mmCIF file of C-alpha atoms in Angstrom:
data_model
loop_
_atom_site.group_PDB
_atom_site.id
_atom_site.type_symbol
_atom_site.label_atom_id
_atom_site.label_comp_id
_atom_site.label_asym_id
_atom_site.label_seq_id
_atom_site.Cartn_x
_atom_site.Cartn_y
_atom_site.Cartn_z
ATOM 1 C CA MET A 1 -8.666 -75.018 -241.296
ATOM 2 C CA SER A 2 -5.131 -73.782 -240.558
ATOM 3 C CA ALA A 3 -2.190 -75.952 -241.478
ATOM 4 C CA ALA A 4 -0.166 -77.351 -238.576
ATOM 5 C CA LEU A 5 3.244 -75.791 -238.156
ATOM 6 C CA ALA A 6 6.411 -77.858 -238.333
ATOM 7 C CA PHE A 7 8.620 -77.898 -235.248
ATOM 8 C CA PRO A 8 12.262 -78.911 -235.057
ATOM 9 C CA SER A 9 12.295 -82.533 -233.943
ATOM 10 C CA GLU A 10 10.216 -85.564 -233.141
ATOM 11 C CA LYS A 11 9.206 -86.232 -229.585
ATOM 12 C CA GLU A 12 11.906 -88.009 -227.611
ATOM 13 C CA SER A 13 12.073 -88.866 -223.915
ATOM 14 C CA GLU A 14 15.224 -86.928 -223.106
ATOM 15 C CA ALA A 15 15.973 -83.864 -221.042
ATOM 16 C CA LEU A 16 16.770 -80.507 -222.626
ATOM 17 C CA LEU A 17 16.956 -78.455 -219.415
ATOM 18 C CA ARG A 18 18.251 -79.425 -215.979
ATOM 19 C CA VAL A 19 18.171 -77.026 -213.035
ATOM 20 C CA ARG A 20 20.090 -77.933 -209.886
ATOM 21 C CA GLY A 21 20.327 -76.075 -206.590
ATOM 22 C CA LEU A 22 19.187 -72.757 -208.036
ATOM 23 C CA GLY A 23 19.123 -69.860 -205.611
ATOM 24 C CA LYS A 24 18.255 -66.218 -206.232
ATOM 25 C CA SER A 25 17.840 -63.156 -204.031
ATOM 26 C CA PHE A 26 17.525 -59.411 -204.581
ATOM 27 C CA THR A 27 19.369 -56.660 -202.729
ATOM 28 C CA LEU A 28 17.362 -53.502 -201.988
ATOM 29 C CA HIS A 29 20.038 -50.827 -202.049
ATOM 30 C CA LEU A 30 17.561 -48.080 -201.134
ATOM 31 C CA GLN A 31 16.599 -50.098 -198.068
ATOM 32 C CA GLY A 32 20.053 -50.240 -196.540
ATOM 33 C CA GLY A 33 21.137 -53.298 -198.524
ATOM 34 C CA LEU A 34 18.248 -55.463 -197.344
ATOM 35 C CA ARG A 35 18.438 -58.841 -199.077
ATOM 36 C CA ILE A 36 15.235 -60.620 -200.091
ATOM 37 C CA ARG A 37 15.671 -64.306 -200.777
ATOM 38 C CA VAL A 38 13.208 -65.494 -203.422
ATOM 39 C CA LEU A 39 14.379 -68.914 -204.645
ATOM 40 C CA LYS A 40 16.405 -71.566 -202.850
ATOM 41 C CA ASN A 41 17.645 -74.972 -203.986
ATOM 42 C CA VAL A 42 15.280 -75.256 -206.985
ATOM 43 C CA ALA A 43 15.714 -78.523 -208.923
ATOM 44 C CA LEU A 44 13.826 -79.080 -212.166
ATOM 45 C CA GLU A 45 14.142 -81.212 -215.312
ATOM 46 C CA LEU A 46 12.356 -80.439 -218.572
ATOM 47 C CA ARG A 47 12.112 -83.063 -221.311
ATOM 48 C CA ARG A 48 11.357 -83.042 -225.009
ATOM 49 C CA GLY A 49 7.674 -82.973 -225.848
ATOM 50 C CA GLU A 50 6.379 -82.061 -222.404
ATOM 51 C CA CYS A 51 4.786 -78.944 -220.970
ATOM 52 C CA VAL A 52 5.507 -78.186 -217.328
ATOM 53 C CA MET A 53 3.586 -75.411 -215.599
ATOM 54 C CA LEU A 54 4.944 -73.588 -212.570
ATOM 55 C CA SER A 55 2.486 -73.362 -209.706
ATOM 56 C CA GLY A 56 2.318 -71.488 -206.434
ATOM 57 C CA PRO A 57 0.866 -68.255 -205.059
ATOM 58 C CA SER A 58 1.580 -64.849 -206.555
ATOM 59 C CA GLY A 59 4.948 -63.475 -205.452
ATOM 60 C CA ILE A 60 6.541 -66.838 -204.785
ATOM 61 C CA GLY A 61 9.103 -66.430 -207.589
ATOM 62 C CA LYS A 62 7.653 -68.017 -210.737
ATOM 63 C CA SER A 63 8.538 -65.108 -213.038
ATOM 64 C CA THR A 64 11.915 -64.747 -211.299
ATOM 65 C CA LEU A 65 12.657 -68.381 -212.109
ATOM 66 C CA MET A 66 11.607 -67.931 -215.750
ATOM 67 C CA ARG A 67 13.815 -64.856 -216.166
ATOM 68 C CA SER A 68 16.700 -66.682 -214.545
ATOM 69 C CA LEU A 69 16.322 -69.588 -216.976
ATOM 70 C CA TYR A 70 16.496 -67.126 -219.883
ATOM 71 C CA GLY A 71 19.572 -65.420 -218.465
ATOM 72 C CA ASN A 72 17.879 -62.108 -217.670
ATOM 73 C CA TYR A 73 18.711 -62.612 -213.993
ATOM 74 C CA ARG A 74 22.015 -63.921 -212.688
ATOM 75 C CA ILE A 75 21.539 -66.634 -210.098
ATOM 76 C CA GLU A 76 23.679 -66.851 -206.979
ATOM 77 C CA THR A 77 23.841 -70.615 -206.530
ATOM 78 C CA GLY A 78 23.258 -73.687 -208.635
ATOM 79 C CA GLU A 79 23.303 -74.649 -212.315
ATOM 80 C CA ILE A 80 21.063 -74.099 -215.328
ATOM 81 C CA LEU A 81 22.160 -76.831 -217.713
ATOM 82 C CA VAL A 82 20.842 -76.420 -221.261
ATOM 83 C CA HIS A 83 21.296 -78.933 -224.083
ATOM 84 C CA HIS A 84 22.628 -76.604 -226.762
ATOM 85 C CA GLY A 85 24.562 -77.422 -229.926
ATOM 86 C CA GLY A 86 24.872 -81.098 -229.023
ATOM 87 C CA THR A 87 26.362 -80.501 -225.581
ATOM 88 C CA TRP A 88 25.377 -79.330 -222.102
ATOM 89 C CA ILE A 89 26.131 -75.703 -221.227
ATOM 90 C CA ASP A 90 25.597 -74.025 -217.864
ATOM 91 C CA LEU A 91 23.649 -70.872 -218.666
ATOM 92 C CA ALA A 92 24.461 -69.525 -215.202
ATOM 93 C CA THR A 93 28.174 -69.260 -216.001
ATOM 94 C CA ALA A 94 28.065 -68.839 -219.799
ATOM 95 C CA ASP A 95 29.619 -65.726 -221.338
ATOM 96 C CA PRO A 96 27.271 -63.169 -222.967
ATOM 97 C CA ARG A 97 28.075 -64.306 -226.523
ATOM 98 C CA THR A 98 27.107 -67.878 -225.679
ATOM 99 C CA VAL A 99 23.889 -66.736 -223.993
ATOM 100 C CA ILE A 100 22.936 -64.842 -227.167
ATOM 101 C CA GLU A 101 23.609 -67.933 -229.277
ATOM 102 C CA MET A 102 21.505 -70.059 -226.934
ATOM 103 C CA ARG A 103 18.646 -67.599 -227.274
ATOM 104 C CA ARG A 104 18.922 -67.649 -231.062
ATOM 105 C CA HIS A 105 18.958 -71.395 -231.448
ATOM 106 C CA THR A 106 17.763 -73.152 -228.295
ATOM 107 C CA ILE A 107 15.683 -71.110 -225.823
ATOM 108 C CA GLY A 108 12.689 -69.023 -226.840
ATOM 109 C CA TYR A 109 10.829 -66.780 -224.392
ATOM 110 C CA VAL A 110 7.373 -65.210 -224.538
ATOM 111 C CA SER A 111 7.092 -62.569 -221.820
ATOM 112 C CA GLN A 112 3.872 -60.878 -220.768
ATOM 113 C CA PHE A 113 4.708 -57.737 -222.758
ATOM 114 C CA LEU A 114 5.878 -57.075 -226.313
ATOM 115 C CA ARG A 115 9.100 -55.034 -226.342
ATOM 116 C CA VAL A 116 10.371 -54.262 -229.833
ATOM 117 C CA VAL A 117 12.154 -51.581 -231.829
ATOM 118 C CA PRO A 118 9.632 -48.848 -232.810
ATOM 119 C CA ARG A 119 8.452 -48.463 -236.415
ATOM 120 C CA VAL A 120 9.486 -51.987 -237.466
ATOM 121 C CA PRO A 121 6.689 -53.800 -239.366
ATOM 122 C CA THR A 122 4.917 -56.522 -237.415
ATOM 123 C CA ILE A 123 5.813 -59.251 -239.889
ATOM 124 C CA GLU A 124 9.525 -58.436 -239.540
ATOM 125 C CA ILE A 125 9.247 -58.499 -235.747
ATOM 126 C CA VAL A 126 7.695 -61.961 -235.867
ATOM 127 C CA ALA A 127 10.075 -63.260 -238.547
ATOM 128 C CA GLU A 128 13.224 -62.115 -236.750
ATOM 129 C CA PRO A 129 13.706 -65.165 -234.445
ATOM 130 C CA ALA A 130 13.468 -67.568 -237.379
ATOM 131 C CA ARG A 131 15.992 -65.509 -239.381
ATOM 132 C CA LEU A 132 18.391 -65.390 -236.450
ATOM 133 C CA SER A 133 18.173 -69.152 -236.032
ATOM 134 C CA GLY A 134 19.194 -69.661 -239.668
ATOM 135 C CA SER A 135 16.018 -69.646 -241.770
ATOM 136 C CA ALA A 136 16.075 -67.904 -245.152
ATOM 137 C CA PRO A 137 14.379 -64.470 -245.048
ATOM 138 C CA GLU A 138 11.385 -65.431 -247.174
ATOM 139 C CA GLU A 139 10.919 -68.696 -245.286
ATOM 140 C CA ALA A 140 10.978 -66.750 -242.006
ATOM 141 C CA ARG A 141 8.437 -64.248 -243.337
ATOM 142 C CA GLU A 142 6.139 -67.033 -244.536
ATOM 143 C CA ARG A 143 6.250 -68.707 -241.127
ATOM 144 C CA ALA A 144 5.540 -65.318 -239.529
ATOM 145 C CA ARG A 145 2.632 -64.706 -241.901
ATOM 146 C CA THR A 146 1.134 -68.132 -241.136
ATOM 147 C CA LEU A 147 1.333 -67.574 -237.389
ATOM 148 C CA LEU A 148 -0.068 -64.044 -237.525
ATOM 149 C CA LEU A 149 -3.056 -65.118 -239.588
ATOM 150 C CA ARG A 150 -3.642 -68.102 -237.358
ATOM 151 C CA LEU A 151 -3.634 -65.823 -234.320
ATOM 152 C CA ASN A 152 -6.202 -63.567 -236.011
ATOM 153 C CA ILE A 153 -3.865 -60.708 -236.935
ATOM 154 C CA PRO A 154 -5.201 -59.756 -240.413
ATOM 155 C CA ALA A 155 -2.851 -59.296 -243.373
ATOM 156 C CA ARG A 156 -3.622 -55.547 -243.541
ATOM 157 C CA LEU A 157 -1.782 -55.126 -240.234
ATOM 158 C CA HIS A 158 1.318 -57.164 -241.074
ATOM 159 C CA GLU A 159 3.280 -54.278 -242.568
ATOM 160 C CA LEU A 160 2.370 -51.895 -239.740
ATOM 161 C CA PRO A 161 4.334 -51.554 -236.478
ATOM 162 C CA PRO A 162 2.394 -52.920 -233.489
ATOM 163 C CA ALA A 163 2.666 -49.734 -231.377
ATOM 164 C CA THR A 164 -0.958 -48.782 -232.125
ATOM 165 C CA PHE A 165 -2.371 -52.300 -231.751
ATOM 166 C CA SER A 166 -4.673 -53.240 -228.899
ATOM 167 C CA GLY A 167 -3.284 -55.090 -225.882
ATOM 168 C CA GLY A 168 -4.682 -58.387 -227.110
ATOM 169 C CA GLU A 169 -3.254 -57.868 -230.597
ATOM 170 C CA ARG A 170 0.193 -57.078 -229.186
ATOM 171 C CA GLN A 171 0.052 -60.211 -227.049
ATOM 172 C CA ARG A 172 -0.801 -62.296 -230.115
ATOM 173 C CA VAL A 173 2.122 -60.719 -232.019
ATOM 174 C CA ASN A 174 4.299 -61.608 -229.049
ATOM 175 C CA LEU A 175 3.090 -65.202 -229.173
ATOM 176 C CA ALA A 176 3.615 -65.436 -232.923
ATOM 177 C CA ARG A 177 7.183 -64.195 -232.450
ATOM 178 C CA GLY A 178 7.802 -66.765 -229.718
ATOM 179 C CA PHE A 179 6.552 -69.721 -231.734
ATOM 180 C CA ALA A 180 8.182 -68.518 -234.971
ATOM 181 C CA GLY A 181 11.714 -69.266 -233.785
ATOM 182 C CA GLY A 182 11.192 -73.027 -233.615
ATOM 183 C CA HIS A 183 13.324 -73.271 -230.472
ATOM 184 C CA PRO A 184 13.667 -76.695 -228.801
ATOM 185 C CA ILE A 185 12.910 -75.022 -225.430
ATOM 186 C CA LEU A 186 10.135 -72.476 -225.051
ATOM 187 C CA LEU A 187 9.387 -70.401 -221.943
ATOM 188 C CA LEU A 188 5.851 -68.982 -221.739
ATOM 189 C CA ASP A 189 5.033 -66.324 -219.129
ATOM 190 C CA GLU A 190 1.228 -65.887 -219.010
ATOM 191 C CA PRO A 191 0.812 -66.410 -222.788
ATOM 192 C CA SER A 192 -2.981 -66.044 -222.809
ATOM 193 C CA ALA A 193 -3.473 -63.472 -220.040
ATOM 194 C CA SER A 194 -5.089 -60.825 -222.270
ATOM 195 C CA LEU A 195 -6.724 -63.120 -224.839
ATOM 196 C CA ASP A 196 -10.351 -64.015 -225.394
ATOM 197 C CA ALA A 197 -11.571 -67.612 -225.390
ATOM 198 C CA GLU A 198 -11.154 -68.079 -229.161
ATOM 199 C CA ASN A 199 -7.543 -66.907 -229.248
ATOM 200 C CA SER A 200 -6.712 -68.724 -226.026
ATOM 201 C CA ALA A 201 -7.874 -71.943 -227.708
ATOM 202 C CA ILE A 202 -5.538 -71.223 -230.628
ATOM 203 C CA VAL A 203 -2.634 -70.890 -228.202
ATOM 204 C CA THR A 204 -3.600 -74.242 -226.696
ATOM 205 C CA ASP A 205 -3.466 -75.816 -230.166
ATOM 206 C CA LEU A 206 -0.057 -74.270 -230.862
ATOM 207 C CA VAL A 207 1.319 -75.626 -227.599
ATOM 208 C CA HIS A 208 0.037 -79.131 -228.371
ATOM 209 C CA GLU A 209 1.584 -79.017 -231.851
ATOM 210 C CA ALA A 210 4.885 -77.829 -230.434
ATOM 211 C CA LYS A 211 4.851 -80.634 -227.866
ATOM 212 C CA SER A 212 4.125 -83.179 -230.609
ATOM 213 C CA GLY A 213 7.173 -81.856 -232.446
ATOM 214 C CA GLY A 214 9.406 -82.417 -229.420
ATOM 215 C CA VAL A 215 9.520 -78.878 -228.021
ATOM 216 C CA ALA A 216 10.014 -78.692 -224.251
ATOM 217 C CA ILE A 217 7.774 -76.003 -222.735
ATOM 218 C CA LEU A 218 7.914 -74.385 -219.315
ATOM 219 C CA GLY A 219 5.190 -71.912 -218.476
ATOM 220 C CA ILE A 220 3.170 -69.832 -216.058
ATOM 221 C CA MET A 221 -0.626 -69.626 -216.328
ATOM 222 C CA HIS A 222 -3.030 -68.402 -213.675
ATOM 223 C CA ASP A 223 -6.056 -69.509 -215.704
ATOM 224 C CA MET A 224 -6.341 -73.041 -214.313
ATOM 225 C CA ALA A 225 -8.594 -74.314 -217.118
ATOM 226 C CA ALA A 226 -6.141 -73.119 -219.797
ATOM 227 C CA ARG A 227 -3.222 -74.438 -217.763
ATOM 228 C CA ASP A 228 -4.761 -77.887 -217.333
ATOM 229 C CA ALA A 229 -5.489 -78.064 -221.081
ATOM 230 C CA ILE A 230 -1.782 -77.998 -221.942
ATOM 231 C CA ALA A 231 0.181 -79.081 -218.862
ATOM 232 C CA ASP A 232 1.633 -82.573 -218.566
ATOM 233 C CA ARG A 233 2.605 -81.878 -214.971
ATOM 234 C CA LEU A 234 2.880 -79.062 -212.456
ATOM 235 C CA PHE A 235 6.038 -77.924 -210.708
ATOM 236 C CA SER A 236 5.235 -76.342 -207.382
ATOM 237 C CA LEU A 237 7.537 -73.675 -205.988
ATOM 238 C CA GLN A 238 7.795 -73.828 -202.222
ATOM 239 C CA PRO A 239 7.404 -70.702 -200.076
ATOM 240 C CA TYR A 240 10.782 -69.168 -199.337
ATOM 241 C CA GLN A 241 10.966 -65.461 -198.823
ATOM 242 C CA ASP A 242 12.780 -63.879 -195.919
ATOM 243 C CA ALA A 243 15.073 -60.978 -195.293
ATOM 244 C CA ALA A 244 18.732 -61.181 -194.361
#
């Protein structure tokens, strides 16, 4: 039986993320500047120890919202208030240096695809978030090793770069990297999309352990059974998509 991983804090009923009045659109410059509005007036609060799953039909803006909350997209209206370093910081107006610090210490993100520097060993890729957040190198590697083994990535692959891995193996490396950082807030974009039932169940266990440790999780899952196994509540995005 695998040992449970330690996460940063005990469960407390307090918010770590507050979204107010968030709006986002995209301008199609090759279409004469056509503007597509995707999100309008989104309000969301995420608390310690809970898992909130975004719901709504494909194309409604779930991934756009996730990328906005990580700072990959700049929003046009509203606030993204993150509890970071003992204070509240608006990610929407933070300077790039602060955004990088927030990603190192407060907000982790597991996207659908693993994007890493080529030829770097898998164990170093997974250990990197923990090192950046302040863990000693060997401690970070040990946490990485534990997660990789738990996600059925055998030790013989740990020193190899993941470029030649299967899609499912790369997704599990991606998940290990996301959970390795021990961030208080974790964003999960389709974390089990390419996993079999056994590995999907492992992800469910990891999410429950993270929640028990006080991690606030916001995610997207189209597999309703997997989603319902980890979600404390759903947040439904309302249809809003028109051209201007």
